[in-house]
């Protein structure tokens, strides 16, 4: 069977390499995003740039969105010239952006009235995971739609799991962001503590990475922490957005998240101090400032 024609909307840090992995696997991909140079990059990888969402989705069987946040997902999917208005009935829309569970369930309800099927399928694994096709994909929606999407999703990620009905993928992603932020904050505090104590940081991180303190965060962010390299990666601005999703969703279901609330405040503080455009490893800069280290 020929591979389905994919429309990809949102070719940023994550979307570009993910769309390129589909092209490498043989999927025809038509893309649209706001920055022209990212469309040039898609064309260089063998994809077809489009001039609008309408043009991108016209011939697509599957539409993937990888957009910054809830307002962009709602505008691109549900606006006058959006995906729901322009896609063919029967199209499968896979929203891989990180948005609130309520945005996902609202989109699924609106899509149903257009005959469009939807999965929420946010990811974890960062830019490196996107480049390597090694993301973790957490999906919500109808099981049959998920099963249909699995071959495509396995091109993008190595762990691909159906978590439940519409919105369940986004709920799991919110939990993921709690764990990641708390883990980065703990690593950042350990770094400041170790350096102020005069311990060799590289040696300390080596041995910590071999014991119970080991984590994907410690491995993937080691260079950022050692070199103070905060090139994004995953921007503090986006993690701030995700902590807002988490705290709102937790409030709705009556889950108390004392650590989550504290880490959300620390992410917000680093952002308020002007570091919103840096990688989330820049939580280290917040700990340094609290500890009297100029950064
Ligand atoms: P990004 O800002 O690099 O890319 C977003 C892209 O969306 C841009 O290319 C922009 O042109 C496009 N876009 C915005 N509004 C648009 C519109 N109206 N029409 C068409 N295109 C539009 O963001 P990113 O880092 O790639 O993240 C995308 C999503 O993935 C976010 O929800 C983020 O939370 C999530 N995420 C990011 C990472 C990461 O490490 N960067 C990891 C996991 C999940």
mmCIF file of C-alpha atoms and ligand atoms in Angstrom:
data_model
loop_
_atom_site.group_PDB
_atom_site.id
_atom_site.type_symbol
_atom_site.label_atom_id
_atom_site.label_comp_id
_atom_site.label_asym_id
_atom_site.label_seq_id
_atom_site.Cartn_x
_atom_site.Cartn_y
_atom_site.Cartn_z
ATOM 1 C CA UNK A 1 0.000 0.000 0.000
ATOM 2 C CA UNK A 2 1.328 3.499 -0.785
ATOM 3 C CA UNK A 3 2.135 5.580 2.274
ATOM 4 C CA UNK A 4 -0.458 8.274 3.061
ATOM 5 C CA UNK A 5 0.126 11.857 1.976
ATOM 6 C CA UNK A 6 0.979 13.895 5.103
ATOM 7 C CA UNK A 7 0.449 17.624 5.670
ATOM 8 C CA UNK A 8 2.778 18.953 8.371
ATOM 9 C CA UNK A 9 1.919 22.280 10.028
ATOM 10 C CA UNK A 10 4.582 23.811 12.315
ATOM 11 C CA UNK A 11 8.200 23.243 11.280
ATOM 12 C CA UNK A 12 10.076 24.547 14.331
ATOM 13 C CA UNK A 13 12.778 23.005 16.514
ATOM 14 C CA UNK A 14 10.747 19.782 16.769
ATOM 15 C CA UNK A 15 8.596 19.825 13.646
ATOM 16 C CA UNK A 16 11.420 20.179 11.100
ATOM 17 C CA UNK A 17 13.410 17.074 12.071
ATOM 18 C CA UNK A 18 10.217 15.065 12.658
ATOM 19 C CA UNK A 19 8.890 15.896 9.185
ATOM 20 C CA UNK A 20 12.301 15.018 7.755
ATOM 21 C CA UNK A 21 12.132 11.594 9.391
ATOM 22 C CA UNK A 22 8.795 10.987 7.632
ATOM 23 C CA UNK A 23 10.381 12.003 4.315
ATOM 24 C CA UNK A 24 13.299 9.621 4.929
ATOM 25 C CA UNK A 25 10.779 6.826 5.553
ATOM 26 C CA UNK A 26 9.125 7.555 2.198
ATOM 27 C CA UNK A 27 6.039 9.545 3.229
ATOM 28 C CA UNK A 28 5.090 12.352 0.848
ATOM 29 C CA UNK A 29 5.040 15.480 3.055
ATOM 30 C CA UNK A 30 3.610 18.907 2.264
ATOM 31 C CA UNK A 31 4.459 21.480 4.923
ATOM 32 C CA UNK A 32 3.441 24.913 6.119
ATOM 33 C CA UNK A 33 4.991 27.099 8.804
ATOM 34 C CA UNK A 34 5.474 30.830 9.370
ATOM 35 C CA UNK A 35 9.225 31.154 8.698
ATOM 36 C CA UNK A 36 10.115 30.926 4.971
ATOM 37 C CA UNK A 37 13.613 29.518 5.652
ATOM 38 C CA UNK A 38 12.058 26.501 7.389
ATOM 39 C CA UNK A 39 10.022 25.839 4.240
ATOM 40 C CA UNK A 40 13.286 25.973 2.263
ATOM 41 C CA UNK A 41 14.713 23.379 4.657
ATOM 42 C CA UNK A 42 11.676 21.126 4.049
ATOM 43 C CA UNK A 43 12.106 21.473 0.281
ATOM 44 C CA UNK A 44 15.815 20.610 0.575
ATOM 45 C CA UNK A 45 14.819 17.411 2.419
ATOM 46 C CA UNK A 46 12.438 16.413 -0.382
ATOM 47 C CA UNK A 47 9.181 17.844 0.960
ATOM 48 C CA UNK A 48 6.733 20.220 -0.699
ATOM 49 C CA UNK A 49 6.337 23.704 0.801
ATOM 50 C CA UNK A 50 2.821 25.145 0.843
ATOM 51 C CA UNK A 51 1.747 28.786 0.982
ATOM 52 C CA UNK A 52 -1.091 28.246 3.471
ATOM 53 C CA UNK A 53 -2.764 25.716 5.722
ATOM 54 C CA UNK A 54 -5.484 25.324 3.073
ATOM 55 C CA UNK A 55 -2.937 24.448 0.389
ATOM 56 C CA UNK A 56 -1.017 22.104 2.693
ATOM 57 C CA UNK A 57 -3.997 19.982 3.737
ATOM 58 C CA UNK A 58 -5.873 19.901 0.392
ATOM 59 C CA UNK A 59 -4.602 16.453 -0.671
ATOM 60 C CA UNK A 60 -3.601 15.051 2.698
ATOM 61 C CA UNK A 61 -4.902 11.863 4.304
ATOM 62 C CA UNK A 62 -3.068 12.684 7.537
ATOM 63 C CA UNK A 63 -2.406 16.145 8.991
ATOM 64 C CA UNK A 64 0.175 16.596 11.765
ATOM 65 C CA UNK A 65 0.388 19.798 13.816
ATOM 66 C CA UNK A 66 3.481 20.697 15.858
ATOM 67 C CA UNK A 67 2.720 24.223 17.066
ATOM 68 C CA UNK A 68 3.824 26.210 20.109
ATOM 69 C CA UNK A 69 0.727 26.319 22.328
ATOM 70 C CA UNK A 70 -3.065 26.269 22.719
ATOM 71 C CA UNK A 71 -3.865 29.566 20.898
ATOM 72 C CA UNK A 72 -1.930 28.529 17.776
ATOM 73 C CA UNK A 73 -3.464 25.032 17.759
ATOM 74 C CA UNK A 74 -6.966 26.451 18.076
ATOM 75 C CA UNK A 75 -6.358 29.085 15.366
ATOM 76 C CA UNK A 76 -4.689 26.699 12.904
ATOM 77 C CA UNK A 77 -7.243 23.925 13.367
ATOM 78 C CA UNK A 78 -10.477 25.808 13.924
ATOM 79 C CA UNK A 79 -10.074 29.217 12.214
ATOM 80 C CA UNK A 80 -11.937 30.166 9.013
ATOM 81 C CA UNK A 81 -9.118 28.860 6.797
ATOM 82 C CA UNK A 82 -8.069 26.248 9.323
ATOM 83 C CA UNK A 83 -7.574 22.513 9.053
ATOM 84 C CA UNK A 84 -11.129 21.520 9.967
ATOM 85 C CA UNK A 85 -12.571 23.866 7.338
ATOM 86 C CA UNK A 86 -10.151 22.772 4.605
ATOM 87 C CA UNK A 87 -9.298 19.091 5.172
ATOM 88 C CA UNK A 88 -11.116 16.282 3.387
ATOM 89 C CA UNK A 89 -13.703 14.392 5.488
ATOM 90 C CA UNK A 90 -12.099 11.255 6.915
ATOM 91 C CA UNK A 91 -8.717 12.981 7.392
ATOM 92 C CA UNK A 92 -6.780 11.933 10.493
ATOM 93 C CA UNK A 93 -5.468 14.981 12.384
ATOM 94 C CA UNK A 94 -2.633 14.212 14.817
ATOM 95 C CA UNK A 95 -1.848 17.122 17.129
ATOM 96 C CA UNK A 96 1.651 16.544 18.496
ATOM 97 C CA UNK A 97 1.928 19.991 20.135
ATOM 98 C CA UNK A 98 1.782 20.210 23.925
ATOM 99 C CA UNK A 99 -1.540 21.819 24.879
ATOM 100 C CA UNK A 100 -4.068 21.465 27.688
ATOM 101 C CA UNK A 101 -6.239 18.341 27.870
ATOM 102 C CA UNK A 102 -9.322 20.570 27.497
ATOM 103 C CA UNK A 103 -7.966 22.043 24.257
ATOM 104 C CA UNK A 104 -7.560 18.469 22.988
ATOM 105 C CA UNK A 105 -11.092 17.365 23.915
ATOM 106 C CA UNK A 106 -12.587 20.593 22.506
ATOM 107 C CA UNK A 107 -10.748 20.097 19.227
ATOM 108 C CA UNK A 108 -11.886 16.471 18.981
ATOM 109 C CA UNK A 109 -15.521 17.501 19.489
ATOM 110 C CA UNK A 110 -15.351 20.230 16.823
ATOM 111 C CA UNK A 111 -13.504 17.934 14.421
ATOM 112 C CA UNK A 112 -16.187 15.258 14.682
ATOM 113 C CA UNK A 113 -18.733 17.670 13.198
ATOM 114 C CA UNK A 114 -16.410 18.064 10.164
ATOM 115 C CA UNK A 115 -15.875 14.318 9.775
ATOM 116 C CA UNK A 116 -12.226 14.733 10.817
ATOM 117 C CA UNK A 117 -10.718 12.214 13.263
ATOM 118 C CA UNK A 118 -8.264 13.491 15.881
ATOM 119 C CA UNK A 119 -5.522 12.114 18.092
ATOM 120 C CA UNK A 120 -3.649 14.136 20.691
ATOM 121 C CA UNK A 121 -0.092 12.788 20.526
ATOM 122 C CA UNK A 122 2.389 15.012 22.378
ATOM 123 C CA UNK A 123 5.974 13.886 22.662
ATOM 124 C CA UNK A 124 8.912 13.786 25.036
ATOM 125 C CA UNK A 125 12.586 13.437 24.175
ATOM 126 C CA UNK A 126 13.509 16.933 23.071
ATOM 127 C CA UNK A 127 15.223 18.099 19.912
ATOM 128 C CA UNK A 128 17.690 15.184 20.064
ATOM 129 C CA UNK A 129 14.836 12.694 20.263
ATOM 130 C CA UNK A 130 13.142 14.398 17.308
ATOM 131 C CA UNK A 131 16.324 14.237 15.202
ATOM 132 C CA UNK A 132 17.009 10.607 16.134
ATOM 133 C CA UNK A 133 13.398 9.463 15.667
ATOM 134 C CA UNK A 134 13.557 8.317 19.280
ATOM 135 C CA UNK A 135 10.714 10.286 20.847
ATOM 136 C CA UNK A 136 8.256 8.992 23.406
ATOM 137 C CA UNK A 137 4.750 9.520 21.986
ATOM 138 C CA UNK A 138 1.754 9.595 24.351
ATOM 139 C CA UNK A 139 -1.529 9.400 22.488
ATOM 140 C CA UNK A 140 -5.186 10.019 23.305
ATOM 141 C CA UNK A 141 -8.198 9.299 21.105
ATOM 142 C CA UNK A 142 -10.029 6.365 19.545
ATOM 143 C CA UNK A 143 -8.072 3.120 19.607
ATOM 144 C CA UNK A 144 -8.766 2.386 15.930
ATOM 145 C CA UNK A 145 -7.388 5.795 14.896
ATOM 146 C CA UNK A 146 -4.323 5.206 17.067
ATOM 147 C CA UNK A 147 -3.750 1.788 15.485
ATOM 148 C CA UNK A 148 -3.935 3.393 12.032
ATOM 149 C CA UNK A 149 -1.382 6.038 13.095
ATOM 150 C CA UNK A 150 1.103 3.641 14.721
ATOM 151 C CA UNK A 151 3.330 3.050 11.645
ATOM 152 C CA UNK A 152 3.723 6.817 11.154
ATOM 153 C CA UNK A 153 4.250 7.459 14.873
ATOM 154 C CA UNK A 154 6.886 4.682 15.047
ATOM 155 C CA UNK A 155 8.828 6.596 12.385
ATOM 156 C CA UNK A 156 9.048 9.475 14.865
ATOM 157 C CA UNK A 157 9.425 7.667 18.160
ATOM 158 C CA UNK A 158 10.573 4.446 19.763
ATOM 159 C CA UNK A 159 7.999 4.455 22.580
ATOM 160 C CA UNK A 160 4.479 4.888 21.214
ATOM 161 C CA UNK A 161 1.636 4.332 23.669
ATOM 162 C CA UNK A 162 -2.145 4.763 23.565
ATOM 163 C CA UNK A 163 -2.982 6.321 26.942
ATOM 164 C CA UNK A 164 -6.785 6.539 26.691
ATOM 165 C CA UNK A 165 -9.518 8.747 25.195
ATOM 166 C CA UNK A 166 -9.112 12.267 23.747
ATOM 167 C CA UNK A 167 -7.003 14.410 26.104
ATOM 168 C CA UNK A 168 -5.298 11.463 27.833
ATOM 169 C CA UNK A 169 -2.079 11.985 25.861
ATOM 170 C CA UNK A 170 -1.954 15.615 26.976
ATOM 171 C CA UNK A 171 -2.622 14.635 30.594
ATOM 172 C CA UNK A 172 0.321 12.217 30.500
ATOM 173 C CA UNK A 173 2.477 14.902 28.863
ATOM 174 C CA UNK A 174 1.625 17.323 31.710
ATOM 175 C CA UNK A 175 2.829 14.683 34.193
ATOM 176 C CA UNK A 176 5.966 14.273 32.069
ATOM 177 C CA UNK A 177 6.678 17.997 32.293
ATOM 178 C CA UNK A 178 6.305 17.924 36.085
ATOM 179 C CA UNK A 179 8.873 15.120 36.336
ATOM 180 C CA UNK A 180 11.294 16.776 33.891
ATOM 181 C CA UNK A 181 11.162 20.233 35.521
ATOM 182 C CA UNK A 182 11.600 18.814 39.031
ATOM 183 C CA UNK A 183 14.497 16.680 37.793
ATOM 184 C CA UNK A 184 16.266 19.621 36.109
ATOM 185 C CA UNK A 185 15.770 21.755 39.198
ATOM 186 C CA UNK A 186 17.253 18.994 41.395
ATOM 187 C CA UNK A 187 20.230 18.599 39.022
ATOM 188 C CA UNK A 188 20.750 22.385 38.988
ATOM 189 C CA UNK A 189 20.714 22.544 42.793
ATOM 190 C CA UNK A 190 23.186 19.627 42.947
ATOM 191 C CA UNK A 191 25.513 21.448 40.513
ATOM 192 C CA UNK A 192 25.594 24.629 42.623
ATOM 193 C CA UNK A 193 26.022 22.642 45.830
ATOM 194 C CA UNK A 194 28.878 20.577 44.361
ATOM 195 C CA UNK A 195 30.722 23.563 42.889
ATOM 196 C CA UNK A 196 30.394 25.646 46.057
ATOM 197 C CA UNK A 197 31.782 22.627 47.950
ATOM 198 C CA UNK A 198 34.835 22.521 45.683
ATOM 199 C CA UNK A 199 34.052 19.088 44.182
ATOM 200 C CA UNK A 200 35.071 18.335 40.582
ATOM 201 C CA UNK A 201 31.755 18.656 38.777
ATOM 202 C CA UNK A 202 32.484 16.378 35.815
ATOM 203 C CA UNK A 203 33.638 13.579 38.132
ATOM 204 C CA UNK A 204 30.578 14.057 40.324
ATOM 205 C CA UNK A 205 28.187 13.905 37.362
ATOM 206 C CA UNK A 206 29.943 10.748 36.116
ATOM 207 C CA UNK A 207 29.361 8.876 39.331
ATOM 208 C CA UNK A 208 25.868 10.284 39.896
ATOM 209 C CA UNK A 209 24.948 9.043 36.423
ATOM 210 C CA UNK A 210 25.854 5.484 37.425
ATOM 211 C CA UNK A 211 23.630 5.249 40.495
ATOM 212 C CA UNK A 212 20.028 5.833 41.514
ATOM 213 C CA UNK A 213 20.399 9.544 40.673
ATOM 214 C CA UNK A 214 20.864 8.639 36.992
ATOM 215 C CA UNK A 215 18.200 10.006 34.658
ATOM 216 C CA UNK A 216 17.622 10.927 31.028
ATOM 217 C CA UNK A 217 17.721 14.551 32.218
ATOM 218 C CA UNK A 218 21.144 14.098 33.826
ATOM 219 C CA UNK A 219 22.471 12.424 30.669
ATOM 220 C CA UNK A 220 20.907 14.766 28.112
ATOM 221 C CA UNK A 221 21.530 18.004 30.053
ATOM 222 C CA UNK A 222 25.024 17.147 31.320
ATOM 223 C CA UNK A 223 26.761 19.265 28.662
ATOM 224 C CA UNK A 224 24.384 22.207 29.222
ATOM 225 C CA UNK A 225 25.025 22.144 32.975
ATOM 226 C CA UNK A 226 28.801 21.724 32.708
ATOM 227 C CA UNK A 227 29.362 24.268 29.921
ATOM 228 C CA UNK A 228 26.557 26.670 30.901
ATOM 229 C CA UNK A 229 25.324 26.176 27.335
ATOM 230 C CA UNK A 230 21.678 27.195 27.323
ATOM 231 C CA UNK A 231 21.071 27.163 23.568
ATOM 232 C CA UNK A 232 17.494 25.859 23.163
ATOM 233 C CA UNK A 233 16.501 22.893 23.019
ATOM 234 C CA UNK A 234 13.365 23.304 24.962
ATOM 235 C CA UNK A 235 12.767 26.902 25.895
ATOM 236 C CA UNK A 236 11.912 28.063 29.426
ATOM 237 C CA UNK A 237 8.942 29.894 27.802
ATOM 238 C CA UNK A 238 7.504 26.552 26.661
ATOM 239 C CA UNK A 239 8.119 24.860 29.998
ATOM 240 C CA UNK A 240 6.374 27.772 31.716
ATOM 241 C CA UNK A 241 3.414 27.170 29.409
ATOM 242 C CA UNK A 242 3.476 23.462 30.303
ATOM 243 C CA UNK A 243 3.610 24.108 34.071
ATOM 244 C CA UNK A 244 0.514 26.276 33.602
ATOM 245 C CA UNK A 245 -1.209 23.356 31.830
ATOM 246 C CA UNK A 246 -0.173 21.032 34.674
ATOM 247 C CA UNK A 247 -1.309 23.230 37.542
ATOM 248 C CA UNK A 248 -4.660 24.020 35.876
ATOM 249 C CA UNK A 249 -5.343 20.353 35.057
ATOM 250 C CA UNK A 250 -4.330 19.245 38.569
ATOM 251 C CA UNK A 251 -6.635 21.830 40.095
ATOM 252 C CA UNK A 252 -9.532 20.552 37.988
ATOM 253 C CA UNK A 253 -9.147 16.987 39.224
ATOM 254 C CA UNK A 254 -8.285 17.948 42.813
ATOM 255 C CA UNK A 255 -4.693 16.662 42.768
ATOM 256 C CA UNK A 256 -2.343 18.480 45.177
ATOM 257 C CA UNK A 257 1.118 19.018 43.671
ATOM 258 C CA UNK A 258 3.282 20.789 46.272
ATOM 259 C CA UNK A 259 6.547 20.138 44.450
ATOM 260 C CA UNK A 260 4.933 20.867 41.069
ATOM 261 C CA UNK A 261 3.675 24.223 42.326
ATOM 262 C CA UNK A 262 7.097 25.168 43.670
ATOM 263 C CA UNK A 263 8.896 24.173 40.479
ATOM 264 C CA UNK A 264 6.275 26.053 38.426
ATOM 265 C CA UNK A 265 7.138 29.169 40.456
ATOM 266 C CA UNK A 266 10.870 28.649 39.912
ATOM 267 C CA UNK A 267 10.348 28.266 36.149
ATOM 268 C CA UNK A 268 8.217 31.435 36.170
ATOM 269 C CA UNK A 269 10.901 33.289 38.145
ATOM 270 C CA UNK A 270 13.686 32.387 35.712
ATOM 271 C CA UNK A 271 11.435 33.541 32.872
ATOM 272 C CA UNK A 272 10.621 36.803 34.673
ATOM 273 C CA UNK A 273 14.365 37.398 35.054
ATOM 274 C CA UNK A 274 14.700 37.411 31.278
ATOM 275 C CA UNK A 275 15.725 33.807 30.543
ATOM 276 C CA UNK A 276 12.532 32.690 28.764
ATOM 277 C CA UNK A 277 14.331 32.139 25.455
ATOM 278 C CA UNK A 278 16.988 29.871 26.967
ATOM 279 C CA UNK A 279 16.935 26.077 27.278
ATOM 280 C CA UNK A 280 15.161 24.809 30.400
ATOM 281 C CA UNK A 281 18.577 23.751 31.755
ATOM 282 C CA UNK A 282 18.809 27.497 32.523
ATOM 283 C CA UNK A 283 16.929 26.693 35.739
ATOM 284 C CA UNK A 284 20.577 26.488 36.858
ATOM 285 C CA UNK A 285 20.840 30.267 36.409
ATOM 286 C CA UNK A 286 17.953 30.719 38.845
ATOM 287 C CA UNK A 287 19.658 28.553 41.474
ATOM 288 C CA UNK A 288 22.914 30.442 40.937
ATOM 289 C CA UNK A 289 21.195 33.786 41.474
ATOM 290 C CA UNK A 290 19.518 32.483 44.658
ATOM 291 C CA UNK A 291 22.958 31.325 45.834
ATOM 292 C CA UNK A 292 24.668 34.658 45.228
ATOM 293 C CA UNK A 293 26.471 33.636 42.050
ATOM 294 C CA UNK A 294 26.305 36.273 39.323
ATOM 295 C CA UNK A 295 24.935 34.806 36.080
HETATM 296 P P1 LIG B 1 9.033 26.192 17.863
HETATM 297 O O1 LIG B 1 8.622 27.532 18.364
HETATM 298 O O2 LIG B 1 10.466 25.936 17.538
HETATM 299 O O3 LIG B 1 8.199 25.839 16.532
HETATM 300 C C1 LIG B 1 6.845 26.147 16.356
HETATM 301 C C2 LIG B 1 6.562 26.296 14.879
HETATM 302 O O4 LIG B 1 5.151 26.569 14.738
HETATM 303 C C3 LIG B 1 7.309 27.486 14.222
HETATM 304 O O5 LIG B 1 8.073 27.019 13.135
HETATM 305 C C4 LIG B 1 6.191 28.417 13.753
HETATM 306 O O6 LIG B 1 6.398 28.951 12.464
HETATM 307 C C5 LIG B 1 5.000 27.490 13.671
HETATM 308 N N1 LIG B 1 3.754 28.232 13.820
HETATM 309 C C6 LIG B 1 3.362 29.021 14.839
HETATM 310 N N2 LIG B 1 2.160 29.564 14.571
HETATM 311 C C7 LIG B 1 1.794 29.091 13.351
HETATM 312 C C8 LIG B 1 0.676 29.304 12.516
HETATM 313 N N3 LIG B 1 -0.331 30.101 12.878
HETATM 314 N N4 LIG B 1 0.648 28.673 11.331
HETATM 315 C C9 LIG B 1 1.657 27.847 10.939
HETATM 316 N N5 LIG B 1 2.761 27.624 11.690
HETATM 317 C C10 LIG B 1 2.820 28.252 12.866
HETATM 318 O O7 LIG B 1 8.493 25.141 18.940
HETATM 319 P P2 LIG B 1 9.032 23.658 19.211
HETATM 320 O O8 LIG B 1 10.145 23.712 20.194
HETATM 321 O O9 LIG B 1 9.196 22.947 17.914
HETATM 322 O O10 LIG B 1 7.761 23.047 20.009
HETATM 323 C C11 LIG B 1 6.555 22.701 19.352
HETATM 324 C C12 LIG B 1 5.644 22.007 20.353
HETATM 325 O O11 LIG B 1 6.302 20.810 20.819
HETATM 326 C C13 LIG B 1 5.338 22.850 21.594
HETATM 327 O O12 LIG B 1 4.008 22.633 22.011
HETATM 328 C C14 LIG B 1 6.314 22.312 22.635
HETATM 329 O O13 LIG B 1 5.823 22.496 23.952
HETATM 330 C C15 LIG B 1 6.391 20.847 22.233
HETATM 331 N N6 LIG B 1 7.643 20.152 22.592
HETATM 332 C C16 LIG B 1 8.853 20.753 22.367
HETATM 333 C C17 LIG B 1 10.015 20.065 22.718
HETATM 334 C C18 LIG B 1 11.393 20.692 22.532
HETATM 335 O O14 LIG B 1 12.375 20.144 23.038
HETATM 336 N N7 LIG B 1 11.522 21.802 21.805
HETATM 337 C C19 LIG B 1 9.950 18.775 23.261
HETATM 338 C C20 LIG B 1 8.715 18.174 23.412
HETATM 339 C C21 LIG B 1 7.563 18.879 23.082
#
